[in-house]
Coordinates of C-alpha atoms in Angstrom, one line a residue:
Chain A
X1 CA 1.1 2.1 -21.0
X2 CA -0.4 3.5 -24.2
X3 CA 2.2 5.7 -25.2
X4 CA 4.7 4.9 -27.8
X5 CA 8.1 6.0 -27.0
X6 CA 9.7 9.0 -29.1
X7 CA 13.4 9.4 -30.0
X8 CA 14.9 6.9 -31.9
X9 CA 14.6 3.0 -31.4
X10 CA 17.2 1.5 -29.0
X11 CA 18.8 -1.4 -30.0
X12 CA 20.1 -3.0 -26.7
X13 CA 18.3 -5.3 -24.7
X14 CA 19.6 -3.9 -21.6
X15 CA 17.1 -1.7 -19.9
X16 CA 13.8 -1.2 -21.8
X17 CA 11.9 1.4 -20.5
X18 CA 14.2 4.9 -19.5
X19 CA 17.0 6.9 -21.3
X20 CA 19.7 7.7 -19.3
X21 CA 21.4 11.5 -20.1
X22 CA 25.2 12.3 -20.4
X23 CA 25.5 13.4 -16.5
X24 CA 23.2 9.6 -15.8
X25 CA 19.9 10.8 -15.0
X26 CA 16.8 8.8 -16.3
X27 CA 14.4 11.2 -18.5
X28 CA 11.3 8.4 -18.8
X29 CA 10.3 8.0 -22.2
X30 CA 7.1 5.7 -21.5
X31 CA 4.4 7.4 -19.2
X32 CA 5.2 6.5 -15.6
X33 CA 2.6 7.1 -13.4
X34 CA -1.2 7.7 -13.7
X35 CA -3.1 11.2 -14.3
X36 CA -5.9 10.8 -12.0
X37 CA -5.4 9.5 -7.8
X38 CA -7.0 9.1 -4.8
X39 CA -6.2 9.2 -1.3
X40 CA -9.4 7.9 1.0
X41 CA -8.1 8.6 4.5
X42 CA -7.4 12.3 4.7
X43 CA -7.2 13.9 8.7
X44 CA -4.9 16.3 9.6
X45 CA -4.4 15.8 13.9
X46 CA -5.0 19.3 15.7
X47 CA -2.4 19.2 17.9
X48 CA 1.1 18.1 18.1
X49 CA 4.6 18.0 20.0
X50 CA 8.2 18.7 19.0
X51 CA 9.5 21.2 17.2
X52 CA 8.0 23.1 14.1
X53 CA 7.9 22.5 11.1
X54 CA 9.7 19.2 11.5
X55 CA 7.3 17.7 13.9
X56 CA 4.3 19.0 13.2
X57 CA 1.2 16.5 12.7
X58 CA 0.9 17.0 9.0
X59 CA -0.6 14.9 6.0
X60 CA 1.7 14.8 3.0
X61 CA 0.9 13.9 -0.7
X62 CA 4.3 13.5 -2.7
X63 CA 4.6 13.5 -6.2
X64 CA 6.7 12.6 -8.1
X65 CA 6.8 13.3 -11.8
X66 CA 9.4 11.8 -13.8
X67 CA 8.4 13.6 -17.2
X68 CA 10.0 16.1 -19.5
X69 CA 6.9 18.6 -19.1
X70 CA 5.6 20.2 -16.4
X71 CA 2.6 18.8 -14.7
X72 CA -0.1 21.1 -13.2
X73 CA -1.8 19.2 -10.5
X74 CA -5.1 19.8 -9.2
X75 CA -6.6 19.0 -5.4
X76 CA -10.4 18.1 -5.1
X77 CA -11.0 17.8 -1.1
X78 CA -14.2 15.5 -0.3
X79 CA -15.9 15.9 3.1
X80 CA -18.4 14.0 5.5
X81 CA -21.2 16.8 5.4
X82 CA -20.4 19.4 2.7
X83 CA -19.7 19.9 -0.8
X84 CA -16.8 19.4 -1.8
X85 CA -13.8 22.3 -1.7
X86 CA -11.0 22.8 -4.5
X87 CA -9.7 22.9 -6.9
X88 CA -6.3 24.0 -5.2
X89 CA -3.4 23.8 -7.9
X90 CA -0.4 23.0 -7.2
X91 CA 2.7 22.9 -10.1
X92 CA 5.2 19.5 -9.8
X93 CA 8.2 21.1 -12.1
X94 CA 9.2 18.4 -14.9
X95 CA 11.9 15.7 -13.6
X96 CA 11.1 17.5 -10.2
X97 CA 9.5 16.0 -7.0
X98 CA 6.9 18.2 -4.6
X99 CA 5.8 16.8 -1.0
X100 CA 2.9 18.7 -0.6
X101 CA 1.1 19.3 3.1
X102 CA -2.4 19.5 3.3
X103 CA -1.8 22.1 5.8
X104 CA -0.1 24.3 3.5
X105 CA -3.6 24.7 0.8
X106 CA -4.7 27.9 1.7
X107 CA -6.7 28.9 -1.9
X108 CA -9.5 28.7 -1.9
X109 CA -9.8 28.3 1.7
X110 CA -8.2 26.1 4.4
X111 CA -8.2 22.7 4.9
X112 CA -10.1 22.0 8.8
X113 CA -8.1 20.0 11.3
X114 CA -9.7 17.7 13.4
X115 CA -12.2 16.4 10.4
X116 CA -12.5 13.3 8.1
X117 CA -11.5 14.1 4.1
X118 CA -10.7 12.1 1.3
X119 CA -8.9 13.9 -1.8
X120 CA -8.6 13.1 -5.4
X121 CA -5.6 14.3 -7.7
X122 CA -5.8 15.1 -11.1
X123 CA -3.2 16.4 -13.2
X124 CA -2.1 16.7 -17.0
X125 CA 1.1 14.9 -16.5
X126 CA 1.5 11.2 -15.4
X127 CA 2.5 11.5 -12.0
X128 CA 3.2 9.1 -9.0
X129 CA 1.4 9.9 -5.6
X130 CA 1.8 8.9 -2.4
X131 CA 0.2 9.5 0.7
X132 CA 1.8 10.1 4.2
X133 CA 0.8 11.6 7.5
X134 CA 3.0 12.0 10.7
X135 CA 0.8 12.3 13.6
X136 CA 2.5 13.8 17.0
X137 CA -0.6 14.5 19.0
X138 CA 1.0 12.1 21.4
X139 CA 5.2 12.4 22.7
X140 CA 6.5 10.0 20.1
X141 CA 5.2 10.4 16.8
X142 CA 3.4 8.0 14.2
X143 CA 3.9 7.9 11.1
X144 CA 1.7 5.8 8.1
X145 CA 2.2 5.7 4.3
X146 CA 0.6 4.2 1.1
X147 CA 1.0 4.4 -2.6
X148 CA -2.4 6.5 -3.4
X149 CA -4.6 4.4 -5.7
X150 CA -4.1 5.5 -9.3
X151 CA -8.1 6.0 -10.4
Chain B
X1 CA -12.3 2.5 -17.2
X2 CA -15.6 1.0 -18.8
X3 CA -18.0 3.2 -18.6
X4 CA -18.5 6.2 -21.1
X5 CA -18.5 9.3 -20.1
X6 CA -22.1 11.3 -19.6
X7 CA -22.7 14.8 -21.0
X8 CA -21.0 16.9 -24.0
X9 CA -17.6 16.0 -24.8
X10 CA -14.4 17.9 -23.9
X11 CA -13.2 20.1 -26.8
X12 CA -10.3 21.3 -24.3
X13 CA -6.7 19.7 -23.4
X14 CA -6.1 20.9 -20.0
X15 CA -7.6 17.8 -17.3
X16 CA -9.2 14.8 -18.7
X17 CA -10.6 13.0 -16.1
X18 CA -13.0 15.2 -14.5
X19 CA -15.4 18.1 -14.6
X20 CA -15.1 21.4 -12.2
X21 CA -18.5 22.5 -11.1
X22 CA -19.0 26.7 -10.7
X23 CA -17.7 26.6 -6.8
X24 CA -14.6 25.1 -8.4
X25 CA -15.5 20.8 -7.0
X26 CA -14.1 18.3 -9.3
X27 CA -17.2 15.7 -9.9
X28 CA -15.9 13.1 -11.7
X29 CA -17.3 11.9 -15.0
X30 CA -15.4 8.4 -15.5
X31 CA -16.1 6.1 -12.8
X32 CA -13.4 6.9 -9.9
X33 CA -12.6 3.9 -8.1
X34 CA -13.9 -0.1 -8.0
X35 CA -17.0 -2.0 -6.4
X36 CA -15.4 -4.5 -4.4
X37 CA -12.3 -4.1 -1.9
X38 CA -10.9 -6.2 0.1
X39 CA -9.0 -5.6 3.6
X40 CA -7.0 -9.2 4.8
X41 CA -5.8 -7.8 8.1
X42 CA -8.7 -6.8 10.2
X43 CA -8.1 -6.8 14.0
X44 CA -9.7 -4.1 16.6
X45 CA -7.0 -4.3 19.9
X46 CA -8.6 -5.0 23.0
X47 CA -7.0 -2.4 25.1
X48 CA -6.8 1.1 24.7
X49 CA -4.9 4.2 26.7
X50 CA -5.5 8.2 25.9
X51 CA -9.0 10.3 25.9
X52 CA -12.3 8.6 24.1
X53 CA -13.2 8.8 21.6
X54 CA -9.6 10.0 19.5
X55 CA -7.1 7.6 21.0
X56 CA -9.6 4.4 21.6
X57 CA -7.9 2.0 19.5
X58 CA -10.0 1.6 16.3
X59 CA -10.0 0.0 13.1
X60 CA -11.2 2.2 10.0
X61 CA -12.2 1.8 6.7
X62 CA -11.9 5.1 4.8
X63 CA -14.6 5.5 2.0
X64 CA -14.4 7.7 -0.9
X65 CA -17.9 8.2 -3.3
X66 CA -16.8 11.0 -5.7
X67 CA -19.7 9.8 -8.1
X68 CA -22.6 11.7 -8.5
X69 CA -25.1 9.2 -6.9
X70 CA -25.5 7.6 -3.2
X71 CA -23.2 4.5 -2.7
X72 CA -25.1 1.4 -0.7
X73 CA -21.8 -0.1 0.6
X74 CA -22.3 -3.6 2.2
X75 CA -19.8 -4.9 4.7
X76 CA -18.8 -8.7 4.9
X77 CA -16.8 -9.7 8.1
X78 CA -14.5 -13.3 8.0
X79 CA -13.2 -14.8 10.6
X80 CA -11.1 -17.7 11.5
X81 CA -13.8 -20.3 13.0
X82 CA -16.8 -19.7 11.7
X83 CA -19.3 -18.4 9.2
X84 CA -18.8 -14.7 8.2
X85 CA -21.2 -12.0 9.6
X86 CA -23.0 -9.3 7.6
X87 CA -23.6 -8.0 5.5
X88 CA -23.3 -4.7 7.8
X89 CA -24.7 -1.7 5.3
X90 CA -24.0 2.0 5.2
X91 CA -24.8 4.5 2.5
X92 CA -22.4 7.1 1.4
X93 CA -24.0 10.3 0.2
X94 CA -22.8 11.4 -3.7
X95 CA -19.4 13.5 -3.7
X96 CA -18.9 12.8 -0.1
X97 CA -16.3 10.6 2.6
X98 CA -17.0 8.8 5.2
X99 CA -14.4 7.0 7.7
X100 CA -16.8 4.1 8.9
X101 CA -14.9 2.4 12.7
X102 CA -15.5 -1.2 12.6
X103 CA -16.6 -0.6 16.6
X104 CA -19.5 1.2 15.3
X105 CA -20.8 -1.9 13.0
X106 CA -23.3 -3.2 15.6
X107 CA -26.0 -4.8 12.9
X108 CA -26.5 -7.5 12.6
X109 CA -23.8 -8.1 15.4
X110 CA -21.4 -6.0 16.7
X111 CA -17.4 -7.5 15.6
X112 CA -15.6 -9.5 18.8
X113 CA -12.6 -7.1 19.7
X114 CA -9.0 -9.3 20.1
X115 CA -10.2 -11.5 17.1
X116 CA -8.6 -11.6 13.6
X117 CA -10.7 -11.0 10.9
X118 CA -11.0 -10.0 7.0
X119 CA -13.3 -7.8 5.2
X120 CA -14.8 -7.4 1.7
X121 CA -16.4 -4.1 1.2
X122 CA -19.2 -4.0 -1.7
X123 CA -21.0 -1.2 -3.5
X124 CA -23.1 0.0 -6.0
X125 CA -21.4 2.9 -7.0
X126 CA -17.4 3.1 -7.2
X127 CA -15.8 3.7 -4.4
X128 CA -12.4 4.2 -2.8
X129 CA -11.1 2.3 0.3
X130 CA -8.1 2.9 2.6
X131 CA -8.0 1.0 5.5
X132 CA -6.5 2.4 9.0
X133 CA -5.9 1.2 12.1
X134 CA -4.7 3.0 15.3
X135 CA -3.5 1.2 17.8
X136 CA -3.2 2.2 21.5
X137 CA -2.6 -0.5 23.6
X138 CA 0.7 0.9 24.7
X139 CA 1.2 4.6 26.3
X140 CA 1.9 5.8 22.7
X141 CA 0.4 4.7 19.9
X142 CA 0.9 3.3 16.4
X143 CA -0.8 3.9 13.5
X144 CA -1.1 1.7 10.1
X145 CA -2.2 2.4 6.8
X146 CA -2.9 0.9 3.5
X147 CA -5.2 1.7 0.2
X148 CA -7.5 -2.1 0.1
X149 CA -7.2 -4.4 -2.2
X150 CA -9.4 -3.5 -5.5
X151 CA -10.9 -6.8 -5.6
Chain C
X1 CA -10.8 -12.0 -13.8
X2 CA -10.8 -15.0 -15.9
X3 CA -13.3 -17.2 -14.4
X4 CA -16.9 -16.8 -15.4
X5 CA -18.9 -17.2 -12.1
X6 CA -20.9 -20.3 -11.3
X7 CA -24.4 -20.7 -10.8
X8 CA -27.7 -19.3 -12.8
X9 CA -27.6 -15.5 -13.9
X10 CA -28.5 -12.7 -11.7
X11 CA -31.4 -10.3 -13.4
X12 CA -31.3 -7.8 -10.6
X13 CA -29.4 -4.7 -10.4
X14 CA -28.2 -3.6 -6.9
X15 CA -24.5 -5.5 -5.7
X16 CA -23.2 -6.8 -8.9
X17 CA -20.6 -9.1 -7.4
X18 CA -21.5 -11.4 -4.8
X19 CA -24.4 -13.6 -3.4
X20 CA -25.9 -13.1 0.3
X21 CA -26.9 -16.6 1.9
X22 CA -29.9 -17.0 4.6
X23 CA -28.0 -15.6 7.4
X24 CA -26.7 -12.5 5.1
X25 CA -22.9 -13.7 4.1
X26 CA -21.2 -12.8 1.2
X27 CA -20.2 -15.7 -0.9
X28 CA -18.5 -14.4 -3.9
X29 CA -19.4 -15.7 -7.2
X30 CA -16.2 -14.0 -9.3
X31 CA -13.1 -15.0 -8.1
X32 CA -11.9 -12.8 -5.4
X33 CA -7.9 -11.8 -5.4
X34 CA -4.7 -13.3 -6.9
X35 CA -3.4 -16.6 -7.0
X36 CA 0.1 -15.1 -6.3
X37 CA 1.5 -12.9 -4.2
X38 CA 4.6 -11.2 -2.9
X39 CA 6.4 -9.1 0.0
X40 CA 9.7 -7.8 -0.7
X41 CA 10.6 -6.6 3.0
X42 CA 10.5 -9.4 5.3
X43 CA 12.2 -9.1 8.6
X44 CA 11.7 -10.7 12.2
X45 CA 12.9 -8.7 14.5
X46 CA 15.2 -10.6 17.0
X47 CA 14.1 -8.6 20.3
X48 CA 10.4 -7.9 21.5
X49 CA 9.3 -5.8 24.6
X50 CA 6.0 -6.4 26.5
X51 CA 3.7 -9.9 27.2
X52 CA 4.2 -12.8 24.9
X53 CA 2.3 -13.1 22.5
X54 CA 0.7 -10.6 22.0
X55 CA 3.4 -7.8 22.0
X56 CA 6.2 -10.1 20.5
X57 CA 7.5 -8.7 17.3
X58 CA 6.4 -10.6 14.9
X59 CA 5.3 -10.8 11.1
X60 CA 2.3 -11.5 9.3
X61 CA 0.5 -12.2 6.7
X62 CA -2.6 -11.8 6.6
X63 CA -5.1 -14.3 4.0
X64 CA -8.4 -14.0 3.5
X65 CA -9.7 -17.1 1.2
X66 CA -13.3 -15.9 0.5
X67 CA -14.0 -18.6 -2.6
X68 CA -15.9 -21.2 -1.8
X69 CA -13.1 -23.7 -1.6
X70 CA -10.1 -24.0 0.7
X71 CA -7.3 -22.5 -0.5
X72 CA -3.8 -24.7 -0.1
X73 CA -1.2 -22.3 -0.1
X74 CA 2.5 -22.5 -0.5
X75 CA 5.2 -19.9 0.9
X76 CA 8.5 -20.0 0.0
X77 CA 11.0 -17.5 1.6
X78 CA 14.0 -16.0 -0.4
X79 CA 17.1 -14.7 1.2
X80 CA 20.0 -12.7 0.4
X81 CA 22.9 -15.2 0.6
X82 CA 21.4 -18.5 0.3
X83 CA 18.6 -20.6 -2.0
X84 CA 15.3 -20.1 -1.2
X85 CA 13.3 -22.4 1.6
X86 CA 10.1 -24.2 1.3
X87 CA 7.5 -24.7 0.5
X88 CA 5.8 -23.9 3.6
X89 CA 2.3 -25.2 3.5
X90 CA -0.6 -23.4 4.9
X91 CA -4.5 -24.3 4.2
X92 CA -7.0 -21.5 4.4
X93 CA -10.9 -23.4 4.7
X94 CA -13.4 -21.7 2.1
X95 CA -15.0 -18.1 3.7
X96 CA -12.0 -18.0 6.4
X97 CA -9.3 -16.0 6.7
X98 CA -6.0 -16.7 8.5
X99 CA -3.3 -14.5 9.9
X100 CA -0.1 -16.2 9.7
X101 CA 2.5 -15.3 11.5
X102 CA 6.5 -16.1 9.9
X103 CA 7.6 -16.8 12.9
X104 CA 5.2 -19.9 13.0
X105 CA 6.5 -21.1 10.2
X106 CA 8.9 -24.3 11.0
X107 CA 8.5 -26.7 8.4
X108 CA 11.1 -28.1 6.4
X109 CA 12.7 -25.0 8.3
X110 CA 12.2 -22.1 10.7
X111 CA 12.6 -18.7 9.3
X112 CA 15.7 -16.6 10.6
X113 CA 15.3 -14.1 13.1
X114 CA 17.3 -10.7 12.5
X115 CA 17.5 -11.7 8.7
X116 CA 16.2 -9.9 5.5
X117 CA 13.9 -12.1 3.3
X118 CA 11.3 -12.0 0.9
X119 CA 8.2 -14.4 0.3
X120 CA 6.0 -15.5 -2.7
X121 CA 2.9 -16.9 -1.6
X122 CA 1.1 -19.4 -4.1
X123 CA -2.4 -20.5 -3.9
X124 CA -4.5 -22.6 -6.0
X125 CA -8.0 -20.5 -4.9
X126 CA -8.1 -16.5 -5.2
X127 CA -7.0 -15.0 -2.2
X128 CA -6.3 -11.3 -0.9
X129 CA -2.6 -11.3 0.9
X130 CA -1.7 -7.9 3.7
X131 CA 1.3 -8.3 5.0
X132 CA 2.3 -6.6 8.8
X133 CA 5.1 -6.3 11.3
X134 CA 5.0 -5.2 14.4
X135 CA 8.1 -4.3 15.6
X136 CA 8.7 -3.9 19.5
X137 CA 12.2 -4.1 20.1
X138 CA 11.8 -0.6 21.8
X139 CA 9.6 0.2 24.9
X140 CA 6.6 1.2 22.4
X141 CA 5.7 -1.2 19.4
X142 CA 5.8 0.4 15.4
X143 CA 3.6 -1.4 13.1
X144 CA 4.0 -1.3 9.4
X145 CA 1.1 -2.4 7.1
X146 CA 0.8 -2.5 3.2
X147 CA -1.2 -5.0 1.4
X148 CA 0.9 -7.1 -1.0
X149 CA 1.7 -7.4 -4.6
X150 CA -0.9 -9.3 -7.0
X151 CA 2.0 -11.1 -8.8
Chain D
X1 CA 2.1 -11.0 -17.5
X2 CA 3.2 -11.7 -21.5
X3 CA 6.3 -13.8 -20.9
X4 CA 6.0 -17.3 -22.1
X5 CA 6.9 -20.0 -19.5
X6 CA 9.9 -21.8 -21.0
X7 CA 10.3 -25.5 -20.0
X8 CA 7.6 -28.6 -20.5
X9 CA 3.7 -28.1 -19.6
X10 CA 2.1 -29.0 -16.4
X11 CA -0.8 -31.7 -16.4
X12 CA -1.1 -31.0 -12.8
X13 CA -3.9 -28.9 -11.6
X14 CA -2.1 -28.0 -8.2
X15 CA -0.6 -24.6 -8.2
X16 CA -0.2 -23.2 -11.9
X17 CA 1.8 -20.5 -11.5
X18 CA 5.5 -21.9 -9.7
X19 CA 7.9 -24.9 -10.2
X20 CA 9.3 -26.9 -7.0
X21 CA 12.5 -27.5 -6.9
X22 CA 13.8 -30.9 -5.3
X23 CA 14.6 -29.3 -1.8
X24 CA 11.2 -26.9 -2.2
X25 CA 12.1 -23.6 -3.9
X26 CA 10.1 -22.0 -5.7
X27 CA 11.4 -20.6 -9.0
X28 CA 9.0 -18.3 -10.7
X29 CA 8.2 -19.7 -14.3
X30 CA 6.2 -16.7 -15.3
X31 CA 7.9 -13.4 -14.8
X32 CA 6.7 -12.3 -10.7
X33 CA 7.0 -8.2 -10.9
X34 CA 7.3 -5.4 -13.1
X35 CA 10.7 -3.9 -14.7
X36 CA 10.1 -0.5 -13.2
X37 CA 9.0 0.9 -9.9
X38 CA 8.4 4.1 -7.7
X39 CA 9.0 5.6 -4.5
X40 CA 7.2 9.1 -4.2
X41 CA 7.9 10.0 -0.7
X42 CA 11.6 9.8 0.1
X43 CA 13.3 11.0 3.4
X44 CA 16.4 10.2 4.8
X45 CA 16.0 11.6 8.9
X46 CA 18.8 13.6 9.7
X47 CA 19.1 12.9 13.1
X48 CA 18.8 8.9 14.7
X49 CA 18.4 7.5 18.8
X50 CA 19.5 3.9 19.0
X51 CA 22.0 1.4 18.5
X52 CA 23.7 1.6 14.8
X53 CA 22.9 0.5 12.4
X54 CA 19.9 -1.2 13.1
X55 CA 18.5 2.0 15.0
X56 CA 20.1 4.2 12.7
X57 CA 17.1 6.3 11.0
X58 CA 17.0 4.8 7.3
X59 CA 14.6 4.8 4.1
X60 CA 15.1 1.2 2.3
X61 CA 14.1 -0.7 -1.0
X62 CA 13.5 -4.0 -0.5
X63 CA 13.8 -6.3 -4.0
X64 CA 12.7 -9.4 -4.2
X65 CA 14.3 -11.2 -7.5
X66 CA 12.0 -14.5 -8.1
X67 CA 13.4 -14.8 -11.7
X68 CA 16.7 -17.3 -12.6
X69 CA 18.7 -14.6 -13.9
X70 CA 20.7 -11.7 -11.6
X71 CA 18.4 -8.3 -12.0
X72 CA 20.2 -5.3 -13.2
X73 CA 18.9 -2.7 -11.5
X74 CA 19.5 1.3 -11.7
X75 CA 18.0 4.0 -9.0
X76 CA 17.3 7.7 -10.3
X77 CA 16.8 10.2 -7.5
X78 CA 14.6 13.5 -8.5
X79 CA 14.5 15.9 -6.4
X80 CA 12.6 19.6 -6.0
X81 CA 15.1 21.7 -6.5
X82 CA 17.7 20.3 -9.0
X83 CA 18.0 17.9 -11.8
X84 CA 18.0 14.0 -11.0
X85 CA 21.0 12.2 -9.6
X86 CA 21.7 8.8 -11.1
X87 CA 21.9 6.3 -11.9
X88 CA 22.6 4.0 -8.6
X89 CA 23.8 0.4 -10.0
X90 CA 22.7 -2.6 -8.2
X91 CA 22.9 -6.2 -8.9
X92 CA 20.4 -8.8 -7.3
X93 CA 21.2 -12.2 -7.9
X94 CA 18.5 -14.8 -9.1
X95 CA 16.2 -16.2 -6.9
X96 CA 17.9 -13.7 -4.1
X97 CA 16.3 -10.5 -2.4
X98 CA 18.4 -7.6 -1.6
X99 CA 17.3 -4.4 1.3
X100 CA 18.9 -1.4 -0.5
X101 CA 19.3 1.3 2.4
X102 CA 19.7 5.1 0.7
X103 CA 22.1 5.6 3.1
X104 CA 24.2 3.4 1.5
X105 CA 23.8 4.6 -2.1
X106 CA 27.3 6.9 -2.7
X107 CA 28.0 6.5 -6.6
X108 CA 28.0 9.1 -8.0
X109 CA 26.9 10.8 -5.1
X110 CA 25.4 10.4 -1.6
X111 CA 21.9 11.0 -1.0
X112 CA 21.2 14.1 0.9
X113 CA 20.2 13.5 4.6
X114 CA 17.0 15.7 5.7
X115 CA 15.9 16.2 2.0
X116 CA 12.9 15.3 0.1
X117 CA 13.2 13.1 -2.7
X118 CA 11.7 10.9 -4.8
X119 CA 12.7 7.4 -7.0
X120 CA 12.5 5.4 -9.7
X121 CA 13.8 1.4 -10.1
X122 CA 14.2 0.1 -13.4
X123 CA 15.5 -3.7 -13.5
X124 CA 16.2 -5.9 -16.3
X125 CA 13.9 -8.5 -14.9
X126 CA 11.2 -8.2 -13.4
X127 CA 11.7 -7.6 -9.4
X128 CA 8.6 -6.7 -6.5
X129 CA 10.0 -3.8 -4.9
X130 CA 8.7 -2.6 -1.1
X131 CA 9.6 0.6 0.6
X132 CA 10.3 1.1 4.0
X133 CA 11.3 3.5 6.2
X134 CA 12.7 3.6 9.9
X135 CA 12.1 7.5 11.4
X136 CA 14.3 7.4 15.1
X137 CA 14.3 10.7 15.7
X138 CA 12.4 11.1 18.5
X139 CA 13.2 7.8 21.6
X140 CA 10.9 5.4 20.1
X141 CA 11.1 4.5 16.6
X142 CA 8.3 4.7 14.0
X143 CA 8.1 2.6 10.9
X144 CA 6.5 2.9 7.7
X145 CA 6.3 0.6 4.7
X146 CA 4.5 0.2 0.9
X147 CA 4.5 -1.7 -1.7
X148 CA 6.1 0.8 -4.4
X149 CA 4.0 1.6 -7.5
X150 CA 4.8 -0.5 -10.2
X151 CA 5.2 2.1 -13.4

């Protein structure tokens, strides 16, 4: 948004806003994304069916983050009746993408299953997030997804 | 995004959008979030299959305060054929969630199940809103998400 | 955004951002939502399972006009082989909301089952637009959700 | 948003933000969209139930091109593991919409089935991009959908 692109100026009108590298990958020169999200629903089901890890209920945050620096990404968890717990860091490589499960934070502690969170994500790169969760409490599964909102 | 941030300012580089407290909880300094939300496709199915209270087919409004003060949150219910109802209130404590069911909102009336409606969700603190709806009318249900519309 | 709100100045400090009448309704002073909207992924599917018409799959969208004016709103529908079709004409009364469902939608045309499409919906009040499917062309509906894009 | 809406001024006070064409198509004065977009949470299932294709499990972009000029379009895959793959060239014709499946994206390479990923759209015009995806897996199908973030 704010950030003036570095490298030299491009001439052609063709695409305005990446560079494209010799083996065609695009290497964002403007920001894309947002440094600060949040994700209201959080709930991780406590039970599930199918086979693991595949089908396991699980809430997902993936993010993506199309710069040329790597972005170190924090996780604040909000709860009904308790302070809140974080932050749990979590590294998104430059160019790279990370899906990360809720289930998966361990440090500090655990996230509970069976209970109401929200979750904000902050990180010194901009990065993209977006929130899924696949719930197979019952034989077929659900699944929901939304863009996080960029705070 | 217009209001300045409170205490000493940052001399560091690392995350600039929020403050880590000595148990390691982010408690944000720049207002996280909007006052007014919006939710178009409100609808609570009739029918339900599965155990109470988990798998009754519900309607949720997912509310994030990750300010430092109590959020009064009013609720404004529209319908097709007739004046809107509310407003419905419920606080959310400072750096807390809370996932309010529409089935719970029973004052100042409780909201006619089978019905369409739409809902504008007010505050006096920013907030974040995701709205969810699970729907078990059939033997396995189905599950919708979507952040609300930051009105 | 644009449109200073109506009506003498408030000098209290609690809801910034609507008006309560007698009974408690929210009447919103600032303009609430977009003139314009769009949804990329439109798609009625061309089988349904389960008692019409409730379970038929179908397509909505969602309006919620909560200005104090009725909102005439135009759809038009663009495909991937042909020139666009419309405008379909819908009227949403001040403080209502409607849930329109595509396949409703017959005049100058009806909309094509089994056939990808877009839509741009244009008002000439603020409105909030959330576009849903549900999709039972199997033994057990899906649903898809996402509000739309504030064009 | 900046563009300049070429052609004569409206006196009208109707709708201010489309043209109708003499058989009732809308055709976007001001630019509808953003020139860049993003998909964090991609996922091609591996495995499908169903008739194919339309059961087959896929992860689509729908674009919706309001503008009068054919959109450009190029699709960078990141991944977490390796360097981006890209760019995917796709025209969509003015006033048109296009559902890009994944599945069908094979220059320069295919996408890899079972594999996280993530994506970024950049158009020459501005487009309103929508991600959906259809997980058949398991016997009944579960469907998810977003507007993508516009970057």
């Amino acid at each position: 948004m704010n950030g003036a692109p570095a490298g030299p100026s491009r001439g052609g009108r063709g695409l305005a806003q990446g560079e494209h590298t010799a083996h065609g990958a695009c290497v964002s020169e403007t920001p894309l994304g947002h440094r600060r999200w949040a994700i209201a629903d959080g709930y991780i089901p406590r039970e599930s069916h199918g086979p693991e890890p595949e089908m396991t209920s699980h809430e997902t945050a993936s993010i993506l983050n199309a710069s040329g620096h790597d972005a170190h990404v924090r996780f604040t968890i909000y709860f009904a009746d308790r302070e809140p717990a974080g932050p749990y860091e979590v590294t998104v490589p430059a160019r790279r993408t990370r899906h990360v499960r809720f289930n998966d934070l361990n440090d500090p502690e655990p996230i509970p299953l069976g209970t109401d969170f929200s979750c904000v994500i902050e990180s010194d790169q901009p990065i993209v997030v977006q929130h899924t969760r696949l719930d197979s409490r019952q034989a077929e599964n659900a699944l929901i997804t939304t863009i996080a909102f960029p705070a």
